[in-house]
Coordinates of C-alpha atoms in Angstrom, one line a residue:
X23 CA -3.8 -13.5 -42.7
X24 CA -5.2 -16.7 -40.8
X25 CA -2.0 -16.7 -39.0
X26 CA -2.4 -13.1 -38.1
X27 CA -5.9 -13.9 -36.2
X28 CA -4.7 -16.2 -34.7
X29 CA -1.6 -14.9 -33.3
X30 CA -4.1 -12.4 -32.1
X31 CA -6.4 -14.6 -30.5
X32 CA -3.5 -16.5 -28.5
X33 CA -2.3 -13.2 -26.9
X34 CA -5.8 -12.1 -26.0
X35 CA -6.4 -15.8 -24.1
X36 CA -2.7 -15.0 -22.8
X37 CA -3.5 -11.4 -21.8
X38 CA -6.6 -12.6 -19.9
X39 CA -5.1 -15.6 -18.4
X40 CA -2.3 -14.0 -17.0
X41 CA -5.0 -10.8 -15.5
X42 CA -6.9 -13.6 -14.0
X43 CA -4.1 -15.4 -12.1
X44 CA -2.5 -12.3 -11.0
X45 CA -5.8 -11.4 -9.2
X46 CA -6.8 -14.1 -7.8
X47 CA -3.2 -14.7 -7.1
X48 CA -2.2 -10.8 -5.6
X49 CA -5.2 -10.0 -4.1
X50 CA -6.8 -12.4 -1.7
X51 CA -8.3 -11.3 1.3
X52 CA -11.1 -12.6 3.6
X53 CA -14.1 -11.0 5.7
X54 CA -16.0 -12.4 8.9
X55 CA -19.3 -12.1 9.3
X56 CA -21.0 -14.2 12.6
X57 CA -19.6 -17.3 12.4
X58 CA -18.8 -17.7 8.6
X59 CA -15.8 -17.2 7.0
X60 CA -15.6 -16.1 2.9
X61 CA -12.2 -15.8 1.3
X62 CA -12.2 -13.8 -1.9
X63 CA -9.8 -12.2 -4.2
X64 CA -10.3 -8.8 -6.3
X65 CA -7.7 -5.8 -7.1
X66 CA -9.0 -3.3 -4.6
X67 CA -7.0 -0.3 -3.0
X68 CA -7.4 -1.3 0.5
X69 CA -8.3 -4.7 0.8
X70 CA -8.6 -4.5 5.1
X71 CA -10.7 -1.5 5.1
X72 CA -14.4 -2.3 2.3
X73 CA -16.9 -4.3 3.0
X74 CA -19.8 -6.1 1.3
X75 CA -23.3 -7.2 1.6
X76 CA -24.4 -9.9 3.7
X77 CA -26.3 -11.0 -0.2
X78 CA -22.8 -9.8 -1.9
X79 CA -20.7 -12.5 0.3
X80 CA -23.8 -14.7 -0.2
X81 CA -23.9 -14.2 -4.6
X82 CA -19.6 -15.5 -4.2
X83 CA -20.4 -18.2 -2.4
X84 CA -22.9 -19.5 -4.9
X85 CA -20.9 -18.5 -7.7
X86 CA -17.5 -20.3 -6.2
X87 CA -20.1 -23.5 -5.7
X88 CA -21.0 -23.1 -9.4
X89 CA -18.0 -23.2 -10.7
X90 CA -16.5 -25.6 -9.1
X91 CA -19.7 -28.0 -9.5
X92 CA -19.7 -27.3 -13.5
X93 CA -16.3 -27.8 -13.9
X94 CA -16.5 -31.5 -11.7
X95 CA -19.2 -32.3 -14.2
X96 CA -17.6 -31.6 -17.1
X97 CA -14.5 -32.9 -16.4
X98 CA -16.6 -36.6 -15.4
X99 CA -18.0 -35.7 -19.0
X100 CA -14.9 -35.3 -20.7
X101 CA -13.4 -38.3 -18.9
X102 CA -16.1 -40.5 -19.8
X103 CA -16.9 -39.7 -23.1
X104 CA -13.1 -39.9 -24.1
X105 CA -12.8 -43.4 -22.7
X106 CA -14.7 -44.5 -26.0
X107 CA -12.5 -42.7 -28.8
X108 CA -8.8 -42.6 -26.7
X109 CA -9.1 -46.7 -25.7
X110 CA -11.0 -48.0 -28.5
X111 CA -9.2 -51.6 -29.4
X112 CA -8.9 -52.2 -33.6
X113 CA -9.3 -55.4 -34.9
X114 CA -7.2 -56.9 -37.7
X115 CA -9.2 -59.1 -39.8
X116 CA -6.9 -61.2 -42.3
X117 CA -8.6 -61.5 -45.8
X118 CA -8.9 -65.4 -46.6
X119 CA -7.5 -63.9 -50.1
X120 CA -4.1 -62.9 -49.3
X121 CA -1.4 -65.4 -48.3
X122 CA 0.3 -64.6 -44.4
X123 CA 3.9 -63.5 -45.6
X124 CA 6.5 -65.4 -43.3
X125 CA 9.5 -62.9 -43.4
X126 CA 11.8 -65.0 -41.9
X127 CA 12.5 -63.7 -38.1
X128 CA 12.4 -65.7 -35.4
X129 CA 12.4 -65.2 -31.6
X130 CA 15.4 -63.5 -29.8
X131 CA 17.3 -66.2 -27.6
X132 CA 16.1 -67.1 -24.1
X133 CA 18.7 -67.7 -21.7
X134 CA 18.1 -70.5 -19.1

């Protein structure tokens, strides 16, 4: 039944990953308004021929800034914070207990 859920799960993510790339990938399109330019993507009939808001072009841009601002950060936080755990260096402590085993190898030959 676990499985189940999950299999679920795993085709909703891949049902809304693939809706998301196919509109932002499908449907760009871009407006003018004085001397700014906003390039935007969403399934719409007639992409040349609506318009939005001076505030709605304006609410994109903020969002776009957003996202891309949040995912810098927490990819730096991500990055740094897995640094600590990925590179961490062990160190072997010998017991003064238990003898260093010699199993007999020695060095491959070195040729001159």
């Amino acid at each position: 039944m676990k499985s189940y859920g999950h299999k679920i799960i795993a085709l909703g993510l891949l049902l809304l990953f693939a809706t998301y790339w196919s509109s932002i990938t499908l449907f760009p399109h871009a407006h003018r308004i004085g001397d700014r330019v906003y390039v935007h993507s969403h399934p719409f009939a007639d992409a040349n021929n609506h318009t939005h808001s001076a505030q709605q072009l304006q609410v994109i841009e903020y969002l776009s800034l957003l996202l891309v601002a949040s995912v810098s950060i927490a990819t730096a936080v991500i990055h740094l914070t897995a640094i600590r755990y990925y590179f961490k260096v062990p160190v072997v402590v010998a017991r003064q207990s238990s003898p260093i085993r010699v199993c007999g190898l020695r060095a491959p030959p070195v040729m001159a």
